[in-house]
mmCIF file of C-alpha atoms in Angstrom:
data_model
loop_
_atom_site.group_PDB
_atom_site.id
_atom_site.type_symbol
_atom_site.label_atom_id
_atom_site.label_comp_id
_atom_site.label_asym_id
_atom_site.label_seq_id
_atom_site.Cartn_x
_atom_site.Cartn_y
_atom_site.Cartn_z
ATOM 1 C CA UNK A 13 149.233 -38.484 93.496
ATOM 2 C CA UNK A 14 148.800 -38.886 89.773
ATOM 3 C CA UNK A 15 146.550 -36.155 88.265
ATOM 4 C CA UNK A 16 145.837 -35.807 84.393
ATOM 5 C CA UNK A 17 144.891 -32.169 82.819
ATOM 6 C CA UNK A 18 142.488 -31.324 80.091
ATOM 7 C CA UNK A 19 143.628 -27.909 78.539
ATOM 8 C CA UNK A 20 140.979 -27.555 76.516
ATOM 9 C CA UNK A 21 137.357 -27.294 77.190
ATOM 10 C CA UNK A 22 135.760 -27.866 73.534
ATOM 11 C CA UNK A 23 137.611 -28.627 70.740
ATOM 12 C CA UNK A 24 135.737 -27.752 67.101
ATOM 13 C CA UNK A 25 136.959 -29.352 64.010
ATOM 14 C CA UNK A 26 135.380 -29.689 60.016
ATOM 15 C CA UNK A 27 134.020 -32.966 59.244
ATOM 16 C CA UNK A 28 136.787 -34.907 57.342
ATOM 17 C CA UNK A 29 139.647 -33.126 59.147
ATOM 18 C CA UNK A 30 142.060 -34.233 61.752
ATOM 19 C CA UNK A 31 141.795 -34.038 65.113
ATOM 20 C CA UNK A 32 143.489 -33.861 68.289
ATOM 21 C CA UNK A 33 141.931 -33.571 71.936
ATOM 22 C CA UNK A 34 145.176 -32.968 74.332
ATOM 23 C CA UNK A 35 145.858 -34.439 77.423
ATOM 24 C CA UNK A 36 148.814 -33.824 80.010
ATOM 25 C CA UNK A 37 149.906 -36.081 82.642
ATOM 26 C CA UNK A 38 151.757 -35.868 86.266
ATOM 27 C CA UNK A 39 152.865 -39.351 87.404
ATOM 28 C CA UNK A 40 155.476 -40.541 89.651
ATOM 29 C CA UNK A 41 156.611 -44.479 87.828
ATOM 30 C CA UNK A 42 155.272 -45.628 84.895
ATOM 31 C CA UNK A 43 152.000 -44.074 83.714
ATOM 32 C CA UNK A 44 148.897 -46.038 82.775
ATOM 33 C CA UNK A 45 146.719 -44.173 81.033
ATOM 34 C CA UNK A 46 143.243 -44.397 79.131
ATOM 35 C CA UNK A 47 140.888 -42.345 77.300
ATOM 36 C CA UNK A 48 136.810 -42.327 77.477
ATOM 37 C CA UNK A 49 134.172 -41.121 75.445
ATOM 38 C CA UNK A 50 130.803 -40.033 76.504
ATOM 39 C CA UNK A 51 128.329 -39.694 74.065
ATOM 40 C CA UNK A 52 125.261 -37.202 74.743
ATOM 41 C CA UNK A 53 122.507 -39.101 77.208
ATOM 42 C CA UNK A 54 125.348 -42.414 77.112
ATOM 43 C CA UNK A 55 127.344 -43.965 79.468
ATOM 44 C CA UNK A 56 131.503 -43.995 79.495
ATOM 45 C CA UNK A 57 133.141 -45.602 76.791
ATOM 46 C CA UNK A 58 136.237 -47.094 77.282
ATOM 47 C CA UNK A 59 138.393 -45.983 74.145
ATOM 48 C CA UNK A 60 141.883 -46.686 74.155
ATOM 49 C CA UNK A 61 144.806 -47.202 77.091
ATOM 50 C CA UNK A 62 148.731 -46.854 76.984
ATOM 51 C CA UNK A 63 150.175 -49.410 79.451
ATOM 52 C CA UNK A 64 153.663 -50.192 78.004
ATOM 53 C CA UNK A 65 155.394 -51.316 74.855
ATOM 54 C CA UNK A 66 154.857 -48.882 71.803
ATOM 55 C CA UNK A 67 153.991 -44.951 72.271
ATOM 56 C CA UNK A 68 151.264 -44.757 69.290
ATOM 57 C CA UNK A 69 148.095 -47.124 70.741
ATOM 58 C CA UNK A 70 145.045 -47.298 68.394
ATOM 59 C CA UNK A 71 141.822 -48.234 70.016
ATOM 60 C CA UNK A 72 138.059 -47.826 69.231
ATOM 61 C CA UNK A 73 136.400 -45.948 65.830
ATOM 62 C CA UNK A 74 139.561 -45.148 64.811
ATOM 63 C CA UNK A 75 141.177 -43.066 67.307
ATOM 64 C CA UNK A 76 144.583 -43.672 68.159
ATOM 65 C CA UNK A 77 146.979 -42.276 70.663
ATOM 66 C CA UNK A 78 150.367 -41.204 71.145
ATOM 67 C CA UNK A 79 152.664 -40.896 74.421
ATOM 68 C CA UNK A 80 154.998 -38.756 74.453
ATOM 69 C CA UNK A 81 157.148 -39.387 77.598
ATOM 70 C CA UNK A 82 159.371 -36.433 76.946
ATOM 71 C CA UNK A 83 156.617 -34.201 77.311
ATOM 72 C CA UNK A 84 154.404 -36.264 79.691
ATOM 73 C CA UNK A 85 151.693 -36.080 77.345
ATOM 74 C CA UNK A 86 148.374 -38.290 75.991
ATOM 75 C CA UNK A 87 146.845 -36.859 73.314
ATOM 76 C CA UNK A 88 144.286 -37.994 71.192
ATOM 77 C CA UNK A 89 144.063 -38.161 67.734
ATOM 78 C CA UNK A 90 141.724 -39.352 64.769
ATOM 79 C CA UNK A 91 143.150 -38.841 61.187
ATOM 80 C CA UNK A 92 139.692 -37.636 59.613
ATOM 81 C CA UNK A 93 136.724 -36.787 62.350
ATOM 82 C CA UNK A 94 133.515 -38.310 61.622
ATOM 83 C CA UNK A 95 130.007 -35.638 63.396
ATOM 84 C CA UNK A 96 129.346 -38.794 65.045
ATOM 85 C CA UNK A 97 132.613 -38.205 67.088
ATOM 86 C CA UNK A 98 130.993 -35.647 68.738
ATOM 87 C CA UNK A 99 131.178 -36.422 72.443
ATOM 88 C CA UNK A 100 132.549 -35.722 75.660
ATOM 89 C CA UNK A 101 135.979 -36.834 76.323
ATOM 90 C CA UNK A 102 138.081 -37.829 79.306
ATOM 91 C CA UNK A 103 141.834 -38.669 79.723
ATOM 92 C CA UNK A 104 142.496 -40.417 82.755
ATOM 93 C CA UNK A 105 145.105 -42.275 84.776
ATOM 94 C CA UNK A 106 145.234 -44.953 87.265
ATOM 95 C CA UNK A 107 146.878 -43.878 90.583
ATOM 96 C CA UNK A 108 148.474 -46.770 92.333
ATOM 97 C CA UNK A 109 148.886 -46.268 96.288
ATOM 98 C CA UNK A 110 149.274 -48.458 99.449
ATOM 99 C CA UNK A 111 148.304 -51.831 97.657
ATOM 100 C CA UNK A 112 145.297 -50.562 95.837
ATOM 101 C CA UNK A 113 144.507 -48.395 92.986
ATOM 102 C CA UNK A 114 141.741 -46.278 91.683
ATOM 103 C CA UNK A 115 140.759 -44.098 88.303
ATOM 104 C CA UNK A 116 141.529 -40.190 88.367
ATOM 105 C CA UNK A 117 139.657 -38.290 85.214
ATOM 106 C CA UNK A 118 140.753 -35.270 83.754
ATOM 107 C CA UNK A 119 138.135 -32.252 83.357
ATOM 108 C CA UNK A 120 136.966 -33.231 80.047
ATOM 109 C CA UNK A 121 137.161 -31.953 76.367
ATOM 110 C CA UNK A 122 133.844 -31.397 74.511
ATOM 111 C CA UNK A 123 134.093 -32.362 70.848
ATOM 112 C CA UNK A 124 132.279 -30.688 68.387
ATOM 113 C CA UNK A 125 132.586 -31.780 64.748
ATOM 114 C CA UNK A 126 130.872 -29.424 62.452
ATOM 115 C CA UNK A 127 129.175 -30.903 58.382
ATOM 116 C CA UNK B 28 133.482 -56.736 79.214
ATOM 117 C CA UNK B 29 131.122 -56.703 82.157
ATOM 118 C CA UNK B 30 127.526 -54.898 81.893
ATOM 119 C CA UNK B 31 126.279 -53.082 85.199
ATOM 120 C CA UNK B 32 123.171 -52.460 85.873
ATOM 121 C CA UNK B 33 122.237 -49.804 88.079
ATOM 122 C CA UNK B 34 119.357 -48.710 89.682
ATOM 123 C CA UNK B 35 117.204 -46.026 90.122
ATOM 124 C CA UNK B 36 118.145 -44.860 87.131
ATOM 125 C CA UNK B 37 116.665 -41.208 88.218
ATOM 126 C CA UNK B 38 114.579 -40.286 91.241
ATOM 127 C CA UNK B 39 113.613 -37.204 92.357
ATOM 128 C CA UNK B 40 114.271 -36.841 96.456
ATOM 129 C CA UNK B 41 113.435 -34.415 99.027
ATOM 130 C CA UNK B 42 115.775 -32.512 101.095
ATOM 131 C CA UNK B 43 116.772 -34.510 104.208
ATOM 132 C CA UNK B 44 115.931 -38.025 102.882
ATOM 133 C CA UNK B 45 118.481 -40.671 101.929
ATOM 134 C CA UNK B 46 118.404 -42.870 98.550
ATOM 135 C CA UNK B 47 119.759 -46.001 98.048
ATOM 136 C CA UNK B 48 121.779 -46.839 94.584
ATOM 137 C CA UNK B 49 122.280 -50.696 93.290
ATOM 138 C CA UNK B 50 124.790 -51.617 90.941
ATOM 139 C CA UNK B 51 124.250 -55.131 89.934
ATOM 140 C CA UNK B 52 127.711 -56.440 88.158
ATOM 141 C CA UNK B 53 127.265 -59.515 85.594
ATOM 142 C CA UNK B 54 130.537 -61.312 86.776
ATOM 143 C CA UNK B 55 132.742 -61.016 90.016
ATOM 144 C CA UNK B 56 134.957 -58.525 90.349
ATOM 145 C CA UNK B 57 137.215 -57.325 92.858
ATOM 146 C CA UNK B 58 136.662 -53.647 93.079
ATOM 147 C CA UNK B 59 133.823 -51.485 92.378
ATOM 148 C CA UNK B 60 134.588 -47.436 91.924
ATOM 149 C CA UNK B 61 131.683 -45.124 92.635
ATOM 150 C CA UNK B 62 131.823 -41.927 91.131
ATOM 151 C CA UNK B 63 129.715 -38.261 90.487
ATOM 152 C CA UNK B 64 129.172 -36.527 87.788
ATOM 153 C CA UNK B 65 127.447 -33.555 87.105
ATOM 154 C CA UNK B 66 125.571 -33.408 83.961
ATOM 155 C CA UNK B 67 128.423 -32.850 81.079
ATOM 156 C CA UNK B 68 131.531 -32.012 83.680
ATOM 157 C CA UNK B 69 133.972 -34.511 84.961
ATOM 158 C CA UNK B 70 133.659 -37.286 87.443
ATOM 159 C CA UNK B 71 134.700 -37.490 90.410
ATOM 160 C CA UNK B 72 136.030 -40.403 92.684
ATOM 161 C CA UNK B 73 133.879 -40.982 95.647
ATOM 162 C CA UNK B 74 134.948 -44.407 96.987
ATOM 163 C CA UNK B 75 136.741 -47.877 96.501
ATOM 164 C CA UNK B 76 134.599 -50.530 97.221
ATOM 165 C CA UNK B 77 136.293 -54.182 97.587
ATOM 166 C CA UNK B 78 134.840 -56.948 98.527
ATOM 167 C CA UNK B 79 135.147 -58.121 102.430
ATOM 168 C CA UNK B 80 136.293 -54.662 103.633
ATOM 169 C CA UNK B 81 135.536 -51.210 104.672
ATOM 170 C CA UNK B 82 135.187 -48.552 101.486
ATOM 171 C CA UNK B 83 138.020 -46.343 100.584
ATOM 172 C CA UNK B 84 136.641 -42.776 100.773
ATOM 173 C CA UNK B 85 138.231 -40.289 98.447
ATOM 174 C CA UNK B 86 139.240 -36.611 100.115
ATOM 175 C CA UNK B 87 135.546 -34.583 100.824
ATOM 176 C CA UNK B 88 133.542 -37.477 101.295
ATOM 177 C CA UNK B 89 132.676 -39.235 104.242
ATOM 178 C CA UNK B 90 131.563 -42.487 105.412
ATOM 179 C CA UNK B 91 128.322 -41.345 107.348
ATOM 180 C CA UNK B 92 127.061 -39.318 104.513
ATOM 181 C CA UNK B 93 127.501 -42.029 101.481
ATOM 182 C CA UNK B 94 127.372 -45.177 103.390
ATOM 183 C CA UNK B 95 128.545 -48.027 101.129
ATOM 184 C CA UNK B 96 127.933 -52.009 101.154
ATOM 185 C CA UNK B 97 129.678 -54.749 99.376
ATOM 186 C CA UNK B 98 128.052 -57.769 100.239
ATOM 187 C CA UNK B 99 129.703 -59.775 97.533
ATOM 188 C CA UNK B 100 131.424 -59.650 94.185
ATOM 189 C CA UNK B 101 128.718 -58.484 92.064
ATOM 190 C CA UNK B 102 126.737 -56.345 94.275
ATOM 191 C CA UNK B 103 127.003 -52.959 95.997
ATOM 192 C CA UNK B 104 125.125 -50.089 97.290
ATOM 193 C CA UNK B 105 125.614 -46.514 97.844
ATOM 194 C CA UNK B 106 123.518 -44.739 100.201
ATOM 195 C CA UNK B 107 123.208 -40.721 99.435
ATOM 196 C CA UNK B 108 122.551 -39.521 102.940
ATOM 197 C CA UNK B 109 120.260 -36.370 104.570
ATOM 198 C CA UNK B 110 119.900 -35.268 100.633
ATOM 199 C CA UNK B 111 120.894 -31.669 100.154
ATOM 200 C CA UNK B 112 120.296 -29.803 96.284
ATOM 201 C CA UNK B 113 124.042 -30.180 96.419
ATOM 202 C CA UNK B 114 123.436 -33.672 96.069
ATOM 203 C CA UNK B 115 121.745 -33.219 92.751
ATOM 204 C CA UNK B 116 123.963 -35.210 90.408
ATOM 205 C CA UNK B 117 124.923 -38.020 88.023
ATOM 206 C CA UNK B 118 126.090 -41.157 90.494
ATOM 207 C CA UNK B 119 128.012 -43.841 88.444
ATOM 208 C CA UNK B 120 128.834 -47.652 89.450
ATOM 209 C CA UNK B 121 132.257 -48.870 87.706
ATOM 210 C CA UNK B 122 134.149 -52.054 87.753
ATOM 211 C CA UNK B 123 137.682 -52.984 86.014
ATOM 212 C CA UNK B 124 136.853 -55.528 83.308
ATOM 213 C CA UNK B 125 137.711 -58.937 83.729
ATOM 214 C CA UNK B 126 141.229 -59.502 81.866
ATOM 215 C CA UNK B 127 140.719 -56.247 80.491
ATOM 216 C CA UNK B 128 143.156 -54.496 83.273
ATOM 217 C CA UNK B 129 142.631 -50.889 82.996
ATOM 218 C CA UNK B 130 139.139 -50.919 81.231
ATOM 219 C CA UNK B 131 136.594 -49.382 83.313
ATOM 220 C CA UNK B 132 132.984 -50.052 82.628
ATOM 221 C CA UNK B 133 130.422 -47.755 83.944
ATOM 222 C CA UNK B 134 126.654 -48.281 84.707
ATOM 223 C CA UNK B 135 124.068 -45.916 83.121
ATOM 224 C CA UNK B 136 124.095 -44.069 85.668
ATOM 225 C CA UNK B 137 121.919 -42.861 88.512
ATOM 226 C CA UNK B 138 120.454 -39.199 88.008
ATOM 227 C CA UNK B 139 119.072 -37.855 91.235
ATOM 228 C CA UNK B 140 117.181 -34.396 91.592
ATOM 229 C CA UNK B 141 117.043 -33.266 95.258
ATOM 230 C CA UNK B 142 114.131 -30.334 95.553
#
């Protein structure tokens, strides 16, 4: 089965500085994989999703993404973080078995952006 | 995009009762994902629900204890059932956007509190 792994459980960064918010994946094929965002009392956001064709995907508010087949990995990254960025974040992947498919999340990286 | 709508949007139950969740789709689509969450941590996968067949129950959850309906392609139910305070959780409606193939949306979630 596919899984996807958070390493981190919050991530802290300075207001203006990059960020990254890691993400691992274990696939057998060709990965699909997505990002959410969860801001506090919010529903799931869909942010961004690698499906094929180039490894660096941009999506929403300026994130972008980069897979890195090598070293089956998903991170997320935004150039200069915003405190609104502040959120919950999930990597997950979409596990394809016997005809159907369904949506496996990772455990979730808190981001914290500090003024 | 699709919006969901989902209903109660937080009850409080007592032990040994059984609630009822709606999620009301605005378009037809062809699977509907239920998932828990508690508050802040990562969701988890209960069941597929497609239209005209039985739900797809994911590994620890059963049939008898979240009953689920899916009368059509913009309807379902999930029934939380003989409520324990392990029950207390975030439950969350999704559905694959239409022509948006890997974009989950979610509902706002149901938040039940079982004293």
């Amino acid at each position: 089965a596919q899984s996807v792994a958070q390493p981190e459980d919050q991530v802290n960064v300075a207001e203006g500085n990059p960020l990254t918010v890691k993400c691992t994946y274990s696939v057998s094929g060709n990965p699909y994989l997505f990002w959410y965002v969860q801001y506090p009392n919010r529903g799931l956001q869909f942010l961004l999703k690698y499906i094929t064709g180039d490894n660096l995907v941009k999506g929403s508010y300026g994130f972008e993404a980069e897979f890195n087949k090598s070293q089956t990995s998903f991170h997320l990254k935004k150039p200069s973080a915003l405190v609104s960025d502040s959120a919950l974040y999930f990597c997950a992947v979409r596990d394809y078995l016997s005809g159907t498919y369904k949506y496996i999340f990772g455990t979730g990286t808190r981001l914290k952006v500090l003024a | 995009s699709a919006v969901i709508s989902q209903k109660p949007s937080r009850d409080i139950c007592q032990r040994g009762t059984s609630l009822t969740i709606q999620c009301q789709v605005d378009s037809q689509v062809t699977m509907m994902f239920w998932y828990r969450q508690q508050p802040g941590q990562s969701l988890t996968l209960i069941a597929t629900a497609n239209q005209g067949s039985e739900a797809t129950y994911e590994s620890g959850f059963v049939i008898d204890k979240f009953p689920i309906s899916r009368p059509n392609l913009t309807f379902s139910t999930l029934t939380v059932s003989n409520m324990s305070p392990e029950d207390s959780s975030i439950y969350l409606c999704s559905v694959e956007g239409q022509g948006r193939a890997g974009e989950l949306f979610f509902g706002e979630g149901s938040r039940l509190t079982v004293l």
